[in-house]
Amino acid sequence: MDIHIRLGRRGGLTEQIYRQLFAAVLDGRLRAGARLPPTRELAVRLAVSRNTVALAYERLVAEGVAEGRVGAGTYVVDASPPRVDASRRRAPVGAVHPLPVWRAIAVLPPRRGSAVPYDFRPGTPDSALFPFTAWRRLMAGALRESAPRYASDAHPAGHDGLRAAIARHVGVSRAVKTNADDVVVTHGAQQAFDLIGRVLLAPGTVVAMEDPGYPRVRLLYRSLGARLAAVPVDDEGLVVDAIPATAKVVYVTPSHQFPLGRVMSLRRRAALLAWAERRGGVIIEDDYDSEFRFGGRPLDPLQSLDRAGRVLYVGSFSKVLLPALRLGFVIAPASLQPALQAARQLTDWHGEPAAQAALARFIDEGLLARHIRAVTRHYAARYARVTAGIEARLSHWLRVVPSAAGLHVAAEQVGRAPDLADVIARAGSRGVAAARLADYAMTTPVHDGLVLGFGGISGDAIDEGLARLATAFTAASRSSPVRHRRGNVESCSGS
Amino acid sequence: MDIHIRLGRRGGLTEQIYRQLFAAVLDGRLRAGARLPPTRELAVRLAVSRNTVALAYERLVAEGVAEGRVGAGTYVVDASPPRVDASRRRAPVGAVHPLPVWRAIAVLPPRRGSAVPYDFRPGTPDSALFPFTAWRRLMAGALRESAPRYASDAHPAGHDGLRAAIARHVGVSRAVKTNADDVVVTHGAQQAFDLIGRVLLAPGTVVAMEDPGYPRVRLLYRSLGARLAAVPVDDEGLVVDAIPATAKVVYVTPSHQFPLGRVMSLRRRAALLAWAERRGGVIIEDDYDSEFRFGGRPLDPLQSLDRAGRVLYVGSFSKVLLPALRLGFVIAPASLQPALQAARQLTDWHGEPAAQAALARFIDEGLLARHIRAVTRHYAARYARVTAGIEARLSHWLRVVPSAAGLHVAAEQVGRAPDLADVIARAGSRGVAAARLADYAMTTPVHDGLVLGFGGISGDAIDEGLARLATAFTAASRSSPVRHRRGNVESCSGS
């Protein structure tokens, strides 16, 4: 069994084992008929008592996900497609339960009240760089003008002026070939992925995802009933030859692979487009973090290289402006426009007219381009400082993955490295927060290391944070068993 | 075959027949193996040429939805579950097509540029009544305060203060038993229905819907793969005994049935709750238009009568404030909170912090309650004027369905009535717009008549609009064939 189980500090051990196995069944990593490892074997591997594993298995059996066969171990039963019935049968009287798939999907709690002095967590820009004064002026104007409207005046594809402004903006900045009619404005990139999923994914459709990759899109498509196929990422980006024959859709981050940060090579881009043409496949291009470039000339996006109309291009203004603004878009071929717009209308009708009008102005007045130039200078300086700091203080354990854009840097572990969960825990007690690369893996993680964001930290704090991180590495190396870095072996951190 | 086909003025006749039959297959009204009526028979019934029907059938066959059997007519083939493969196989080279279900769902075009002098179309409040000055003040303050935030600071269930304010508001105004933790703030009621659908509906789950009822929720749940069951509505509301045994979920508008406007009786409410307890079913209570009450004491919502925790209560501020604001909510039991919040996070992360903070203030400062009292007086006056006008000028053809709340009134046709499509077309050329009751039907319409909204019309314009409508009725009665009003017979208007 190739299932990666990792035990953390939160929650009971039985609960953690149960949840991760359950998620593996729903993901399709554990298929119907697969045998679970003997309780004794898994207990040894995870360094827990055999009873802890046995209780997790019993719960899986009680949930109808696994079955014990006398004298022959425990096997996964066919739990798909998830049905309301199955959930209801096991529900306590009076309680309404969601579909089984939602039991494996937890809400990411908000960060409220958790100020971290040295915050390297990826995923957020520095909101102090946002031009609040200009934005408030534009919003005040937009509220005045867009106010006396009927809901039915608002187009589900978005504000006319904003659709045109976005088409011009990505045409100039990213060489995307498009016009206003191709643009559907969304409530952030996440809603763009959602609308795409709803119009393209039937239960069982196979979606190829980068491994490691962006968990929120994986969970989203899984919640829509898709089957996910993990495709590895190497120095050139997604390994196109490893896309399984059953895949219909590929989700990819070519400008700045999440989380590794690599740029997909031109050769690979061509190979991926050839795959789509040959197979009649669809490519979802998440042009994640492409705005903040500090090295080299950007490669053209897949969308502009595509001759067959098989690429859906997704962008977002959440990182460029403020995450709280929730403004993104998808640029899609005409053949998908009616369905995407209908899906938007059925999901939530349309976006906020005032915020959309304000953003259109912001782009048209040249403020967006100016803002991007300004913040890119800031982030480039932080990138240089973080990479130099890793080289100077952490090169014994980490090696920077080269990157040319974005708000974070990935650093893979090298040689003998201490248990990274232990490092992160020790860093946390010293006021330093960072993410672990293996947490973005779908299958057995090939890449482990750290992901260090610099949207929430700047200047001298970067050096001090990295120095504290080095202290955590040293302490963890002394106290925890040193492990060899191995390729395809299951990693079990914690205990 | 019980399929209702209605030919309008828009689009080719073949196209209309094809689309309606295709939709019937996707709806499950036409099942696999069902025989389509002979082309000759349907042609006579619809008063079109036989070739027109034959072409529609040929297209269904070409789409793989129907098959001709030699010498034995045309039959529906198994077209569910819809799969990407099926769509792709028939796609022209290079074009990406959506799932088949989306072919039957069209986007409702925005009303831009279509000012109607006498606009009785239902569904929009009068935005002239909205307190723009107060709202702008609150928004300006909220933009200032809620600005320097991380996206990850925002909870997917919504702004804390707004969740608490909504819980208090519906507790006081609607006797809903709840607290802030039960509230998920949504992007309008439509997103609330979407989140509920995603956590409860598996492909094939049967959802009972009011017939006639709200088309946008039908289309939404159909797009999520649910099977819809039409349940009739009588003087007491949804006919609970007619809910099919297979149904797991019921969608209902008890305060002000859409579109008929009736209030569900207390006896029926008790029966529906008993159904949910007995069957382990779930009730989605859309407390549509309950705010604007102009007669009688309101009945308690199902949510507050429910002892088993099986009711999800959905409300919206779009009608009370401005549709463009897109603020609604669902109040759900604790057992569904993690899944609903995760679904919100995967769909679009969270709502607009500034608008949510402004609404919290608006409620807390008592402005919402004051605003509702003020607009209710306006709408009550309009309701009285519309119903009196129908009585005075249109009682030969229409009878008002009694109602005690809301922004529209339904009027059922009585006795001999002219073709209503003809009436609506003639009224349109006189500057009057209204909706037809049968357009909200799922199956053969039992109720026909008009739906007259008064969010977009007031004062003397109401009388003048109804006078013009009466002229249209008279003209249509003279020229078009008068039909008896019949119960369960297929109605085919237009030709």
XYZ file of N, CA and C in Angstrom, chain A residues 82-85 88 94-99 102 105 107-108 110-112 124-125 127 132 136 139 143-144 147 150-156 160 187 190-191 194 198-203 205 214 216 219-220 223-224 248 280 282 308-310 322-326 335-336 339 341-353 456, chain B residues 82-85 88 94-99 102 105 107-108 110-112 124-125 132 136 139 143-144 147-148 150-156 160 187 190-191 194 198-203 205 214 216 219-220 223-224 248 280 282 308-310 322-326 335-336 339 341-353 456:
480
model
N -20.669 8.538 -3.716
C -21.233 8.861 -2.410
C -22.712 9.205 -2.545
N -23.523 8.691 -1.675
C -24.961 8.930 -1.775
C -25.490 9.416 -0.430
N -26.521 10.224 -0.488
C -27.137 10.713 0.743
C -27.592 9.544 1.615
N -28.137 8.517 0.965
C -28.646 7.352 1.688
C -27.622 6.781 2.645
N -27.067 8.855 5.548
C -28.224 8.973 6.415
C -28.424 7.719 7.261
N -32.324 12.329 13.942
C -32.508 13.765 14.093
C -31.414 14.614 13.498
N -30.243 14.046 13.217
C -29.161 14.874 12.682
C -29.088 14.730 11.171
N -28.922 15.842 10.495
C -28.750 15.829 9.053
C -27.252 15.815 8.766
N -26.818 14.888 7.946
C -25.390 14.804 7.654
C -25.099 15.106 6.198
N -23.931 15.676 5.956
C -23.559 15.961 4.564
C -23.146 14.690 3.824
N -22.954 14.805 2.532
C -22.439 13.707 1.733
C -21.103 13.241 2.291
N -17.666 15.151 2.049
C -17.369 16.324 2.870
C -16.736 15.965 4.195
N -13.118 16.650 3.944
C -12.729 18.013 3.567
C -13.006 18.935 4.739
N -12.693 22.633 6.734
C -12.557 24.054 6.468
C -11.211 24.505 7.044
N -10.535 25.356 6.287
C -9.270 25.912 6.749
C -9.629 27.048 7.697
N -9.763 30.436 9.842
C -9.143 31.740 9.642
C -8.034 31.953 10.655
N -7.124 32.871 10.307
C -5.921 33.049 11.123
C -6.110 34.005 12.276
N -7.334 34.447 12.494
C -7.592 35.489 13.497
C -6.834 35.300 14.793
N -0.295 34.959 1.094
C -0.907 36.276 1.234
C 0.075 37.366 0.841
N -0.412 38.354 0.107
C 0.417 39.505 -0.230
C 0.496 40.447 0.971
N -0.634 43.524 2.542
C -1.709 44.480 2.286
C -1.292 45.910 2.594
N -4.720 52.141 -0.760
C -6.069 52.290 -0.204
C -6.757 53.592 -0.611
N -10.336 53.692 -2.392
C -11.530 54.251 -1.743
C -12.192 55.297 -2.627
N -14.028 53.387 -5.323
C -15.209 52.708 -4.790
C -16.327 53.704 -4.504
N -19.926 53.350 -6.203
C -21.157 53.180 -5.420
C -22.204 54.188 -5.882
N -21.742 55.408 -6.153
C -22.651 56.450 -6.589
C -23.256 56.089 -7.940
N -25.306 52.495 -8.321
C -26.276 52.202 -7.280
C -27.683 51.883 -7.792
N -31.144 47.425 -11.138
C -31.791 46.164 -10.852
C -30.741 45.079 -10.865
N -30.972 44.032 -10.073
C -30.079 42.870 -10.123
C -30.017 42.376 -11.554
N -31.149 42.436 -12.211
C -31.246 41.873 -13.545
C -30.514 42.724 -14.570
N -30.050 43.910 -14.157
C -29.207 44.692 -15.055
C -27.786 44.150 -15.096
N -27.420 43.402 -14.074
C -26.034 42.958 -13.968
C -25.855 41.667 -14.756
N -24.850 41.638 -15.588
C -24.598 40.451 -16.395
C -23.839 39.429 -15.552
N -24.215 38.142 -15.628
C -23.493 37.141 -14.832
C -22.013 37.058 -15.216
N -19.440 45.150 -17.905
C -18.924 45.306 -19.275
C -17.539 45.928 -19.324
N -15.670 35.586 -8.522
C -15.427 35.969 -7.135
C -14.099 35.341 -6.698
N -10.746 31.110 -7.155
C -11.388 29.881 -6.682
C -12.757 29.686 -7.332
N -13.531 30.756 -7.484
C -14.832 30.601 -8.150
C -14.654 30.273 -9.635
N -14.212 26.697 -9.759
C -15.497 26.064 -9.454
C -16.400 26.043 -10.688
N -17.798 22.790 -12.710
C -19.224 22.467 -12.834
C -19.642 22.243 -14.268
N -19.044 22.945 -15.193
C -19.483 22.755 -16.581
C -18.723 21.629 -17.269
N -17.593 21.187 -16.716
C -16.807 20.167 -17.416
C -16.738 18.818 -16.717
N -16.886 18.781 -15.401
C -16.606 17.544 -14.677
C -17.876 16.789 -14.323
N -17.992 15.591 -14.855
C -19.058 14.688 -14.428
C -18.488 13.793 -13.333
N -19.355 13.146 -12.554
C -18.806 12.210 -11.562
C -17.906 11.194 -12.264
N -15.066 11.857 -13.845
C -14.111 12.446 -14.794
C -12.728 12.504 -14.145
N -1.713 22.435 -5.677
C -2.549 23.335 -4.893
C -3.734 22.573 -4.277
N -6.411 23.329 -2.581
C -7.799 23.819 -2.617
C -8.495 23.453 -3.926
N -9.294 19.602 -3.623
C -10.469 19.348 -2.779
C -11.746 19.756 -3.514
N -11.689 20.885 -4.196
C -12.852 21.364 -4.933
C -13.298 20.325 -5.968
N -14.716 17.311 -4.490
C -16.075 17.532 -3.966
C -17.099 17.495 -5.090
N -16.656 17.757 -6.327
C -17.574 17.689 -7.463
C -17.621 16.282 -8.064
N -9.046 13.602 -18.719
C -9.749 14.470 -19.669
C -9.347 15.925 -19.481
N -8.203 15.387 -27.160
C -9.420 16.159 -26.932
C -9.528 16.588 -25.479
N -8.755 19.073 -21.995
C -8.899 20.479 -21.635
C -7.800 20.839 -20.638
N -5.807 25.331 -30.654
C -6.990 24.474 -30.781
C -8.133 24.883 -29.850
N -7.953 25.996 -29.117
C -9.042 26.451 -28.235
C -9.335 25.499 -27.103
N -8.288 24.907 -26.513
C -8.505 23.913 -25.464
C -7.995 24.389 -24.103
N -5.874 43.040 -3.000
C -6.133 42.583 -1.642
C -6.911 41.281 -1.736
N -6.526 40.273 -0.987
C -7.297 39.024 -1.031
C -8.769 39.260 -0.724
N -9.050 40.210 0.173
C -10.426 40.434 0.595
C -11.305 40.922 -0.558
N -10.708 41.430 -1.636
C -11.523 41.952 -2.735
C -12.170 40.845 -3.565
N -11.597 39.661 -3.588
C -12.225 38.528 -4.277
C -12.615 38.879 -5.716
N -17.241 28.335 -27.040
C -18.059 27.131 -26.886
C -18.464 26.893 -25.440
N -17.721 27.469 -24.499
C -18.043 27.265 -23.079
C -18.722 28.463 -22.442
N -22.439 28.086 -21.006
C -22.501 27.238 -19.817
C -21.838 27.910 -18.619
N -21.497 31.072 -18.019
C -22.327 32.188 -17.554
C -23.583 31.675 -16.851
N -24.159 30.599 -17.375
C -25.332 30.020 -16.704
C -24.926 29.460 -15.342
N -23.753 28.842 -15.279
C -23.285 28.292 -13.996
C -23.078 29.425 -12.991
N -22.527 30.536 -13.458
C -22.360 31.682 -12.556
C -23.725 32.170 -12.071
N -24.680 32.254 -12.980
C -26.000 32.761 -12.603
C -26.680 31.826 -11.601
N -26.526 30.528 -11.808
C -27.158 29.582 -10.878
C -26.428 29.517 -9.545
N -25.128 29.824 -9.546
C -24.371 29.763 -8.296
C -24.676 30.959 -7.409
N -24.582 32.158 -7.991
C -24.801 33.337 -7.155
C -25.200 34.569 -7.982
N -25.769 34.358 -9.168
C -26.246 35.408 -10.061
C -25.119 36.231 -10.693
N -24.402 37.009 -9.894
C -23.404 37.907 -10.460
C -22.590 38.504 -9.330
N -21.503 39.194 -9.692
C -20.629 39.799 -8.686
C -21.124 41.150 -8.214
N -20.271 41.840 -7.462
C -20.611 43.151 -6.922
C -20.408 44.209 -7.997
N -21.446 44.878 -8.460
C -21.257 45.873 -9.520
C -20.286 46.984 -9.123
N 4.168 38.389 4.115
C 3.866 38.807 5.480
C 5.093 39.181 6.281
N -24.848 12.218 -17.264
C -24.149 12.932 -18.332
C -22.650 12.816 -18.123
N -21.930 12.549 -19.157
C -20.485 12.378 -19.031
C -19.780 13.252 -20.046
N -18.585 13.696 -19.678
C -17.792 14.501 -20.602
C -17.573 13.736 -21.907
N -17.311 12.447 -21.802
C -17.053 11.631 -22.985
C -18.122 11.806 -24.036
N -17.996 15.036 -25.687
C -16.790 15.226 -26.477
C -16.872 14.471 -27.800
N -11.565 20.568 -31.986
C -11.048 21.854 -31.514
C -11.950 22.573 -30.536
N -13.218 22.253 -30.481
C -14.113 22.984 -29.584
C -14.312 22.203 -28.285
N -14.258 22.916 -27.178
C -14.517 22.306 -25.877
C -15.988 22.509 -25.553
N -16.676 21.439 -25.200
C -18.097 21.579 -24.895
C -18.389 21.273 -23.440
N -19.419 21.928 -22.901
C -19.796 21.660 -21.512
C -20.529 20.330 -21.391
N -20.762 19.915 -20.159
C -21.560 18.720 -19.907
C -22.934 18.888 -20.549
N -25.840 21.252 -19.307
C -25.815 22.703 -19.504
C -26.441 23.121 -20.818
N -29.794 24.484 -20.077
C -29.868 25.591 -19.123
C -29.316 26.841 -19.793
N -28.631 31.008 -19.946
C -28.439 32.150 -19.074
C -29.608 33.116 -19.300
N -30.092 33.684 -18.217
C -31.158 34.677 -18.304
C -30.493 35.993 -18.671
N -29.459 39.828 -19.106
C -29.764 41.026 -18.312
C -30.754 41.915 -19.057
N -31.452 42.764 -18.290
C -32.534 43.560 -18.874
C -32.074 44.864 -19.495
N -30.769 45.053 -19.555
C -30.227 46.342 -20.007
C -30.948 46.923 -21.219
N -38.073 42.105 -8.727
C -37.160 43.162 -8.294
C -37.884 44.151 -7.399
N -37.204 44.562 -6.332
C -37.764 45.604 -5.468
C -37.557 46.963 -6.122
N -29.819 55.087 0.252
C -28.452 55.143 -0.257
C -27.498 55.920 0.639
N -24.091 54.381 2.073
C -22.770 54.857 1.676
C -21.921 55.220 2.885
N -20.743 51.965 4.356
C -19.740 51.317 3.504
C -18.402 52.041 3.628
N -15.090 50.116 4.772
C -13.899 50.019 3.924
C -12.667 50.439 4.716
N -12.842 51.490 5.539
C -11.737 51.979 6.339
C -11.311 50.926 7.361
N -10.221 47.157 5.976
C -9.285 47.132 4.859
C -8.038 46.290 5.085
N -7.240 46.541 6.132
C -5.928 45.895 6.143
C -6.002 44.468 6.677
N -5.885 40.146 5.931
C -5.551 39.021 5.079
C -6.826 38.321 4.661
N -6.791 37.678 3.501
C -7.932 36.871 3.089
C -8.196 35.820 4.158
N -7.103 35.324 4.713
C -7.227 34.217 5.654
C -7.791 34.681 6.989
N -7.934 35.995 7.184
C -8.610 36.482 8.385
C -10.124 36.344 8.259
N -10.603 36.251 7.030
C -12.046 36.248 6.821
C -12.573 34.823 6.962
N -13.600 34.671 7.764
C -14.179 33.348 7.966
C -15.104 33.013 6.802
N -15.049 31.776 6.280
C -15.948 31.426 5.176
C -17.427 31.537 5.567
N -18.137 37.983 11.678
C -18.681 37.634 13.003
C -19.877 38.488 13.394
N -23.551 34.748 -0.720
C -23.617 35.743 -1.781
C -25.033 35.695 -2.376
N -29.313 32.610 -3.653
C -28.951 31.607 -4.655
C -27.706 30.831 -4.226
N -26.708 31.512 -3.662
C -25.524 30.777 -3.215
C -25.848 29.886 -2.014
N -27.125 26.836 -3.447
C -26.023 26.122 -4.073
C -25.213 25.345 -3.038
N -24.739 21.307 -2.731
C -23.448 20.636 -2.847
C -23.152 19.719 -1.684
N -23.634 20.070 -0.501
C -23.321 19.186 0.626
C -24.358 18.076 0.803
N -25.530 18.215 0.182
C -26.578 17.205 0.405
C -26.924 16.362 -0.818
N -26.726 16.874 -2.018
C -27.249 16.189 -3.197
C -26.172 15.398 -3.916
N -26.370 14.097 -3.989
C -25.519 13.247 -4.824
C -26.215 13.092 -6.171
N -25.498 12.664 -7.195
C -26.177 12.414 -8.469
C -27.332 11.442 -8.249
N -30.032 11.991 -6.362
C -30.864 12.308 -5.198
C -32.162 12.965 -5.676
N -40.048 27.900 -8.249
C -38.984 28.834 -8.603
C -37.985 28.161 -9.562
N -35.117 28.945 -10.905
C -33.652 29.024 -10.741
C -33.119 27.967 -9.767
N -33.248 24.567 -11.800
C -32.127 24.441 -12.729
C -30.821 24.174 -11.971
N -30.661 24.869 -10.836
C -29.453 24.688 -10.037
C -29.315 23.230 -9.595
N -28.583 20.939 -12.331
C -27.183 21.032 -12.781
C -26.258 20.265 -11.845
N -26.671 20.053 -10.602
C -25.868 19.277 -9.655
C -26.176 17.784 -9.742
N -35.710 12.791 -0.894
C -34.879 12.939 0.304
C -34.901 14.373 0.787
N -36.539 10.794 7.531
C -35.161 11.281 7.580
C -34.884 12.269 6.472
N -34.892 16.127 4.491
C -34.397 17.466 4.775
C -35.322 18.483 4.102
N -36.690 18.429 15.195
C -35.753 17.353 14.863
C -34.501 17.849 14.145
N -34.385 19.177 13.975
C -33.178 19.702 13.327
C -33.056 19.317 11.868
N -34.173 19.306 11.149
C -34.152 18.862 9.756
C -34.459 19.985 8.776
N -30.987 45.942 -1.800
C -30.781 46.086 -3.242
C -30.340 44.733 -3.775
N -30.911 44.286 -4.867
C -30.464 43.009 -5.425
C -28.958 42.996 -5.695
N -28.407 44.158 -6.094
C -26.992 44.197 -6.452
C -26.090 43.900 -5.260
N -26.620 44.006 -4.025
C -25.761 43.785 -2.866
C -25.428 42.321 -2.638
N -26.247 41.413 -3.118
C -25.951 39.976 -3.013
C -25.571 39.556 -1.605
N -24.746 19.919 12.585
C -24.221 18.754 11.870
C -23.816 19.087 10.438
N -24.350 20.176 9.896
C -24.003 20.552 8.523
C -23.026 21.702 8.438
N -19.439 21.149 6.772
C -19.510 20.908 5.323
C -19.933 22.168 4.582
N -19.483 25.263 5.481
C -18.392 26.229 5.506
C -17.257 25.799 4.575
N -16.981 24.506 4.532
C -15.944 24.022 3.609
C -16.393 24.235 2.169
N -17.675 24.007 1.899
C -18.187 24.211 0.534
C -18.056 25.680 0.144
N -18.357 26.585 1.085
C -18.201 27.999 0.789
C -16.735 28.316 0.496
N -15.846 27.755 1.306
C -14.430 28.048 1.120
C -13.930 27.511 -0.230
N -14.399 26.349 -0.614
C -13.952 25.788 -1.892
C -14.608 26.493 -3.077
N -15.796 27.059 -2.879
C -16.469 27.739 -3.982
C -15.846 29.092 -4.255
N -15.688 29.903 -3.225
C -15.143 31.251 -3.449
C -14.519 31.853 -2.193
N -14.075 30.997 -1.256
C -13.413 31.401 -0.006
C -14.330 32.099 0.983
N -14.826 33.287 0.636
C -15.614 34.055 1.603
C -16.190 35.265 0.900
N -17.099 35.961 1.588
C -17.746 37.122 0.993
C -16.929 38.392 1.145
N -17.552 39.523 0.824
C -16.880 40.819 0.891
C -16.897 41.310 2.328
N -15.753 41.427 2.978
C -15.759 41.869 4.382
C -16.416 43.237 4.571
N -41.448 47.430 -9.620
C -40.992 48.346 -10.663
C -42.064 49.314 -11.142
